[in-house]
JSON list of C-alpha atoms in Angstrom, two decimals:
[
{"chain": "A", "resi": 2, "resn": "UNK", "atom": "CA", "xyz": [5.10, -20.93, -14.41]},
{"chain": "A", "resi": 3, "resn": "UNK", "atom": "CA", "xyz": [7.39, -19.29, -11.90]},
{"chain": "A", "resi": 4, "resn": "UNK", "atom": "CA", "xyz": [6.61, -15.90, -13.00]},
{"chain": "A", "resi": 5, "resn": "UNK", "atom": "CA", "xyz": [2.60, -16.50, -13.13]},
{"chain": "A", "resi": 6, "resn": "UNK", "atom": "CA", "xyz": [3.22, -18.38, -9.00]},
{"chain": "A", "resi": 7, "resn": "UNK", "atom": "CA", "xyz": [4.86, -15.00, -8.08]},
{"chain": "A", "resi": 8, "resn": "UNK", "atom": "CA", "xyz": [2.56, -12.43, -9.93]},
{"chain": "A", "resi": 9, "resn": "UNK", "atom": "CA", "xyz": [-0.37, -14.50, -7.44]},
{"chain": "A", "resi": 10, "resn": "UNK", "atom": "CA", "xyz": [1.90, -14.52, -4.65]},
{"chain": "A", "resi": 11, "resn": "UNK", "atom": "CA", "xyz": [2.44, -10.52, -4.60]},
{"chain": "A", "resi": 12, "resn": "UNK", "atom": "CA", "xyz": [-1.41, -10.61, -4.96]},
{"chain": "A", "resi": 13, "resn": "UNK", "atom": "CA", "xyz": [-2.47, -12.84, -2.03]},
{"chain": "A", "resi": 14, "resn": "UNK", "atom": "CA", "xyz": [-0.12, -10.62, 0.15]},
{"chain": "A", "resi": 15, "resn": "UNK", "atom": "CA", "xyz": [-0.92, -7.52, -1.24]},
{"chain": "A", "resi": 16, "resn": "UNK", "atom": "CA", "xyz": [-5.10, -8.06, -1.28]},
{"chain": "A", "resi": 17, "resn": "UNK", "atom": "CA", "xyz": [-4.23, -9.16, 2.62]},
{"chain": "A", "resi": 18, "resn": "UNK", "atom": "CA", "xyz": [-2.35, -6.09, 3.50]},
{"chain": "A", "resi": 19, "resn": "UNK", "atom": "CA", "xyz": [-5.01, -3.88, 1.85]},
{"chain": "A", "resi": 20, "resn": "UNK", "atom": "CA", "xyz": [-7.27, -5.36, 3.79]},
{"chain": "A", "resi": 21, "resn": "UNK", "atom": "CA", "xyz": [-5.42, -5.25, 7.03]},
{"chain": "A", "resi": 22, "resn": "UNK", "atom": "CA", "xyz": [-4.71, -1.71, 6.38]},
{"chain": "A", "resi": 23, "resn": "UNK", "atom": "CA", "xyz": [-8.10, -0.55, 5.68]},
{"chain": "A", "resi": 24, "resn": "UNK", "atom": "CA", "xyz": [-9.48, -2.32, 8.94]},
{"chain": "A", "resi": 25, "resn": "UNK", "atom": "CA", "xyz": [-6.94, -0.75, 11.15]},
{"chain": "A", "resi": 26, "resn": "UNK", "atom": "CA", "xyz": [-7.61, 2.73, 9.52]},
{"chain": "A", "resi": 27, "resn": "UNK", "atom": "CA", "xyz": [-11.18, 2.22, 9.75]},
{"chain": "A", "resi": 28, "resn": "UNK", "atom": "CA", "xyz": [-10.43, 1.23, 13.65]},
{"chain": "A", "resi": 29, "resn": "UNK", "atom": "CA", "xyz": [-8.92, 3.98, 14.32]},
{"chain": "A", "resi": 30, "resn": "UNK", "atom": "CA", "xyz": [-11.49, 6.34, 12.66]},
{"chain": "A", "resi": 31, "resn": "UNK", "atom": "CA", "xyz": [-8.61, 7.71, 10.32]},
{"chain": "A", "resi": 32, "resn": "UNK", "atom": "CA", "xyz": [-10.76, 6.05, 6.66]},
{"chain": "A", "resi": 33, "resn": "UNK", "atom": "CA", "xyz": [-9.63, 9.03, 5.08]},
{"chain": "A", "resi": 34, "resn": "UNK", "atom": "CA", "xyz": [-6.00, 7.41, 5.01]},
{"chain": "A", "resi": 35, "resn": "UNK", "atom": "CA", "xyz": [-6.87, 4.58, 3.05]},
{"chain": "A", "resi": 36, "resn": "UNK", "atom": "CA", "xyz": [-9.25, 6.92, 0.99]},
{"chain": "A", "resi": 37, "resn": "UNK", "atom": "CA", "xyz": [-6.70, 9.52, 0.01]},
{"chain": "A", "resi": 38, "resn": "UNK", "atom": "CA", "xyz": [-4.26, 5.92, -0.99]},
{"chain": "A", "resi": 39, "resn": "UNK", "atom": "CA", "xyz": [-6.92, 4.29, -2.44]},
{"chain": "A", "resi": 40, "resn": "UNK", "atom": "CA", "xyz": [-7.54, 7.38, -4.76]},
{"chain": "A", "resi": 41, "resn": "UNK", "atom": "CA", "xyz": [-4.14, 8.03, -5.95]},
{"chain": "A", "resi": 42, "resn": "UNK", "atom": "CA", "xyz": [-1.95, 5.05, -5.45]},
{"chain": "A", "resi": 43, "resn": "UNK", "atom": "CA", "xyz": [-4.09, 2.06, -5.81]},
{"chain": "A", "resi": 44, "resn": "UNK", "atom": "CA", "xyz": [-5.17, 3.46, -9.65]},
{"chain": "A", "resi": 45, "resn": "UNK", "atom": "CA", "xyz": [-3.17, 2.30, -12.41]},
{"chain": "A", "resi": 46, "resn": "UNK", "atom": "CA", "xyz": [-1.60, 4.76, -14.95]},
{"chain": "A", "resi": 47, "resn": "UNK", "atom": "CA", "xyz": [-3.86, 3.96, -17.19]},
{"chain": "A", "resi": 48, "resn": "UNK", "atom": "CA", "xyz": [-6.81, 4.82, -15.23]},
{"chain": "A", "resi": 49, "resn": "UNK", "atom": "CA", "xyz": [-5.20, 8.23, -14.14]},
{"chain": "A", "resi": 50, "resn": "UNK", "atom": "CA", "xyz": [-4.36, 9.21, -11.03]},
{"chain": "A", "resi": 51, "resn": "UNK", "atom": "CA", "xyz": [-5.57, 12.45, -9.55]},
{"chain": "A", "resi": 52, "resn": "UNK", "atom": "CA", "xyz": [-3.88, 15.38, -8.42]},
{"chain": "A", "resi": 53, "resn": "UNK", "atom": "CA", "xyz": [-3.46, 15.86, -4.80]},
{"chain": "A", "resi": 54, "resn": "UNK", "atom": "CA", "xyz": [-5.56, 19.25, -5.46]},
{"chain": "A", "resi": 55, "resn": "UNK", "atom": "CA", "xyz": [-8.20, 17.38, -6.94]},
{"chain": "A", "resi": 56, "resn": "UNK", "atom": "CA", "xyz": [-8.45, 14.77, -4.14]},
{"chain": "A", "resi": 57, "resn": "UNK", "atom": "CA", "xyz": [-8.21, 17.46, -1.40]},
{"chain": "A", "resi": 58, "resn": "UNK", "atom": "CA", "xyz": [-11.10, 18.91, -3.13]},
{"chain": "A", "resi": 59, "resn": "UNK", "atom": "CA", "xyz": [-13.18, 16.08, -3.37]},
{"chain": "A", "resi": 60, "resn": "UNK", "atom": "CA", "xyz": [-12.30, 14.88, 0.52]},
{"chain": "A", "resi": 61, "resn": "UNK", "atom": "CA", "xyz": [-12.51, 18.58, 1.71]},
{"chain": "A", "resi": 62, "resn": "UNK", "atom": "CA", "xyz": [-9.30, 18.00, 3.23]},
{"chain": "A", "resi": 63, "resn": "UNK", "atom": "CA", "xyz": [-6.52, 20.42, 2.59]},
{"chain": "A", "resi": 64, "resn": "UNK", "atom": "CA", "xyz": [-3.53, 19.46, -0.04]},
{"chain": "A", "resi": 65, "resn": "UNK", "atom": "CA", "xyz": [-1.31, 19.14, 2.86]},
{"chain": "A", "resi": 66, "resn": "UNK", "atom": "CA", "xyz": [-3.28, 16.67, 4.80]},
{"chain": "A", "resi": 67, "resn": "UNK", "atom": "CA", "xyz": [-3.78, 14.31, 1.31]},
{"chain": "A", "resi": 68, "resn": "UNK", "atom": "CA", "xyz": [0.49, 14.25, 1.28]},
{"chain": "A", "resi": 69, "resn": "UNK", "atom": "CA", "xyz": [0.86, 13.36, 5.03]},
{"chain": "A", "resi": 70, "resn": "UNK", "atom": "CA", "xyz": [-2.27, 10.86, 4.49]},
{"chain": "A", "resi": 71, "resn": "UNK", "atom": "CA", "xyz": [-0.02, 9.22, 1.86]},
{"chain": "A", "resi": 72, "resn": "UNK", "atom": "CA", "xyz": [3.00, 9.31, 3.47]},
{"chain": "A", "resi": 73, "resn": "UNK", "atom": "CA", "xyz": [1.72, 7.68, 6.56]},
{"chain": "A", "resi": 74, "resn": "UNK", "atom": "CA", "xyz": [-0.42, 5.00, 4.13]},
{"chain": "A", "resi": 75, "resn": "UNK", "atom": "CA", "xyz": [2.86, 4.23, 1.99]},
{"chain": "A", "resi": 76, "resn": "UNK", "atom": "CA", "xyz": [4.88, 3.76, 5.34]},
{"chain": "A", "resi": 77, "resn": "UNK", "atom": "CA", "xyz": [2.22, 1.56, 7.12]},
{"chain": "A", "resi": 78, "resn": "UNK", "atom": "CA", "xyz": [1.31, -0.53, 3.65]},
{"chain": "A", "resi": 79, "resn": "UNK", "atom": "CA", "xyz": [5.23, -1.26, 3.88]},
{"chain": "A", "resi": 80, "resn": "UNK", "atom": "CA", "xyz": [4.97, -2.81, 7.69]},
{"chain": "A", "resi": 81, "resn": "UNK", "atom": "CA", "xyz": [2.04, -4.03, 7.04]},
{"chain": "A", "resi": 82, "resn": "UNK", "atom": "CA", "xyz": [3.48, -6.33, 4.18]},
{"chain": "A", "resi": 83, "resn": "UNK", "atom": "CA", "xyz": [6.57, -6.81, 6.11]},
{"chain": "A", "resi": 84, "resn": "UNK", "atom": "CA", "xyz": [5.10, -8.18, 9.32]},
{"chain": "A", "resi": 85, "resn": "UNK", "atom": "CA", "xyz": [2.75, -11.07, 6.79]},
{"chain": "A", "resi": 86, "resn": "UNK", "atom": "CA", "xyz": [5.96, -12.05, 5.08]},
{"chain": "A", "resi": 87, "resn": "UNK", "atom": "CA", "xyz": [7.61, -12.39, 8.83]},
{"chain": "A", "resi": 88, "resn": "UNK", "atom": "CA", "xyz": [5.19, -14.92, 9.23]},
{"chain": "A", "resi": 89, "resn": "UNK", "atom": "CA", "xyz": [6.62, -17.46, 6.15]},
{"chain": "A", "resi": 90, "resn": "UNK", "atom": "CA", "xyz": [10.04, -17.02, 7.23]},
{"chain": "A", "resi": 91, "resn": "UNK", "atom": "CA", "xyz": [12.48, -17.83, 10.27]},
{"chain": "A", "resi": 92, "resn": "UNK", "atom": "CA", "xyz": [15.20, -15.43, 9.15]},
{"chain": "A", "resi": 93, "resn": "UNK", "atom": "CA", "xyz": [15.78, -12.24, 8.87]},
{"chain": "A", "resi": 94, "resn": "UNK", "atom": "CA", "xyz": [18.09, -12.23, 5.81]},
{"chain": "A", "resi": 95, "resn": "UNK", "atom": "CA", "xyz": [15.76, -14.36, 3.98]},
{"chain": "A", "resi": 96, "resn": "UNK", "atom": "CA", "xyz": [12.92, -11.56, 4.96]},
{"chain": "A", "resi": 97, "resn": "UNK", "atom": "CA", "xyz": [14.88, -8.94, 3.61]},
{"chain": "A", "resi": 98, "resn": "UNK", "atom": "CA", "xyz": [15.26, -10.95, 0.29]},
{"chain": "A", "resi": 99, "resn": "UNK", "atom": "CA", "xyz": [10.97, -11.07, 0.48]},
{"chain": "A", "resi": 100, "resn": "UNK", "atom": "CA", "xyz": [10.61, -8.01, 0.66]},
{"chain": "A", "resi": 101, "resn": "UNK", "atom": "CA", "xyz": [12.77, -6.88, -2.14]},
{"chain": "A", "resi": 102, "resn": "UNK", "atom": "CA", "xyz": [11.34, -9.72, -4.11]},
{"chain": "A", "resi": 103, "resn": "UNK", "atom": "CA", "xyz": [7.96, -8.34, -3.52]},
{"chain": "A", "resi": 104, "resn": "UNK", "atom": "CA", "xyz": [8.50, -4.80, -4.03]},
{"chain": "A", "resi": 105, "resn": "UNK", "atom": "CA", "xyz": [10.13, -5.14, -7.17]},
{"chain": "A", "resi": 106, "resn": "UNK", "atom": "CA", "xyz": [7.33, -4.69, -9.75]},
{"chain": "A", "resi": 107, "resn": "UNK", "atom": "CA", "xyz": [5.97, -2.14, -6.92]},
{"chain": "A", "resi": 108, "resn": "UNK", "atom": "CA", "xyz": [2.73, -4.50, -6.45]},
{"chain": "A", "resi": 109, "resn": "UNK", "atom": "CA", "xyz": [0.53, -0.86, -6.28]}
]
Protein backbone atom coordinates (compact mmCIF):
# COMPACT_ATOMS: atom_id res chain seq x y z
CA UNK A 1 0.00 0.00 0.00
CA UNK A 2 2.84 2.37 0.75
CA UNK A 3 4.53 1.78 -2.43
CA UNK A 4 1.15 2.11 -4.66
CA UNK A 5 0.41 5.87 -2.15
CA UNK A 6 3.92 6.96 -3.38
CA UNK A 7 3.91 5.74 -7.10
CA UNK A 8 0.39 8.33 -7.09
CA UNK A 9 2.10 10.78 -5.09
CA UNK A 10 5.19 11.23 -7.65
CA UNK A 11 2.28 11.36 -10.18
CA UNK A 12 0.05 14.12 -8.74
CA UNK A 13 3.31 16.23 -8.43
CA UNK A 14 4.78 15.32 -11.47
CA UNK A 15 1.32 15.76 -13.84
CA UNK A 16 1.29 19.36 -11.78
CA UNK A 17 4.76 20.34 -12.63
CA UNK A 18 4.25 19.33 -16.29
CA UNK A 19 1.62 21.36 -16.36
CA UNK A 20 3.11 24.32 -14.65
CA UNK A 21 6.00 24.01 -16.88
CA UNK A 22 4.27 23.89 -20.09
CA UNK A 23 2.11 27.07 -19.14
CA UNK A 24 5.08 29.10 -18.22
CA UNK A 25 6.89 28.00 -21.50
CA UNK A 26 3.92 28.63 -23.44
CA UNK A 27 3.87 32.25 -21.54
CA UNK A 28 6.85 33.04 -22.44
CA UNK A 29 6.51 32.02 -26.15
CA UNK A 30 9.51 29.50 -25.66
CA UNK A 31 6.75 25.98 -26.50
CA UNK A 32 9.56 24.64 -28.21
CA UNK A 33 11.16 23.90 -24.64
CA UNK A 34 8.58 21.75 -23.50
CA UNK A 35 8.36 20.31 -27.13
CA UNK A 36 11.97 19.32 -27.52
CA UNK A 37 11.34 17.60 -23.45
CA UNK A 38 8.25 16.32 -24.27
CA UNK A 39 9.84 14.48 -27.35
CA UNK A 40 12.77 12.95 -25.78
CA UNK A 41 12.40 12.80 -22.07
CA UNK A 42 8.80 12.37 -21.36
CA UNK A 43 8.87 8.90 -23.77
CA UNK A 44 9.53 5.79 -22.08
CA UNK A 45 12.31 3.37 -23.29
CA UNK A 46 10.05 1.36 -24.58
CA UNK A 47 8.48 3.77 -26.82
CA UNK A 48 11.98 5.04 -28.06
CA UNK A 49 13.31 8.11 -27.68
CA UNK A 50 14.62 10.10 -30.58
CA UNK A 51 17.86 11.35 -31.41
CA UNK A 52 18.56 14.91 -30.86
CA UNK A 53 19.26 14.93 -34.83
CA UNK A 54 16.03 13.60 -35.47
CA UNK A 55 14.14 16.08 -33.23
CA UNK A 56 16.17 19.07 -34.57
CA UNK A 57 14.97 17.91 -37.83
CA UNK A 58 11.53 17.61 -37.18
CA UNK A 59 11.44 21.19 -35.05
CA UNK A 60 13.79 22.82 -37.68
CA UNK A 61 15.80 23.83 -34.87
CA UNK A 62 19.48 23.12 -34.92
CA UNK A 63 21.00 20.03 -32.70
CA UNK A 64 22.48 22.56 -30.50
CA UNK A 65 19.39 24.44 -29.65
CA UNK A 66 17.38 20.79 -28.87
CA UNK A 67 20.49 20.20 -26.01
CA UNK A 68 20.24 23.74 -24.47
CA UNK A 69 16.23 23.31 -24.79
CA UNK A 70 16.75 20.24 -22.57
CA UNK A 71 19.07 21.45 -20.37
CA UNK A 72 17.08 24.46 -19.48
CA UNK A 73 13.65 22.03 -19.35
CA UNK A 74 15.53 19.41 -17.00
CA UNK A 75 16.76 22.39 -14.74
CA UNK A 76 13.35 24.23 -14.58
CA UNK A 77 11.21 20.68 -14.26
CA UNK A 78 13.63 20.32 -11.09
CA UNK A 79 12.45 23.92 -9.47
CA UNK A 80 9.45 23.51 -10.62
CA UNK A 81 8.93 20.24 -8.49
CA UNK A 82 10.92 21.68 -5.77
CA UNK A 83 8.97 24.87 -5.17
CA UNK A 84 5.24 22.34 -5.05
CA UNK A 85 6.93 20.12 -2.52
CA UNK A 86 7.99 23.56 -0.53
CA UNK A 87 4.50 23.97 -0.20
CA UNK A 88 3.80 20.45 2.06
CA UNK A 89 6.64 21.12 4.18
CA UNK A 90 7.96 23.70 6.92
CA UNK A 91 11.57 22.53 6.77
CA UNK A 92 14.14 22.56 4.76
CA UNK A 93 15.80 19.25 5.75
CA UNK A 94 12.61 17.50 5.45
CA UNK A 95 12.42 19.16 1.70
CA UNK A 96 15.60 17.89 0.84
CA UNK A 97 14.47 14.33 1.98
CA UNK A 98 11.23 15.06 -0.73
CA UNK A 99 13.02 15.64 -3.17
CA UNK A 100 15.32 12.74 -3.06
CA UNK A 101 12.32 10.65 -2.28
CA UNK A 102 10.76 11.83 -5.41
CA UNK A 103 13.54 11.68 -7.73
CA UNK A 104 14.46 8.34 -6.96
CA UNK A 105 12.64 6.22 -9.59
CA UNK A 106 13.40 9.48 -11.85
CA UNK A 107 9.42 10.08 -12.18
CA UNK A 108 10.24 10.97 -16.27
Amino acid sequence: PEEILDRHWRKAVLEQALARLEASYQKTKRGDYFEVFRMHDLRSEAEGRPTYEAIAKELKISRSDVDNYLRHARKAILETVREILATGVSDSKILVEEQRDFLKSRPW
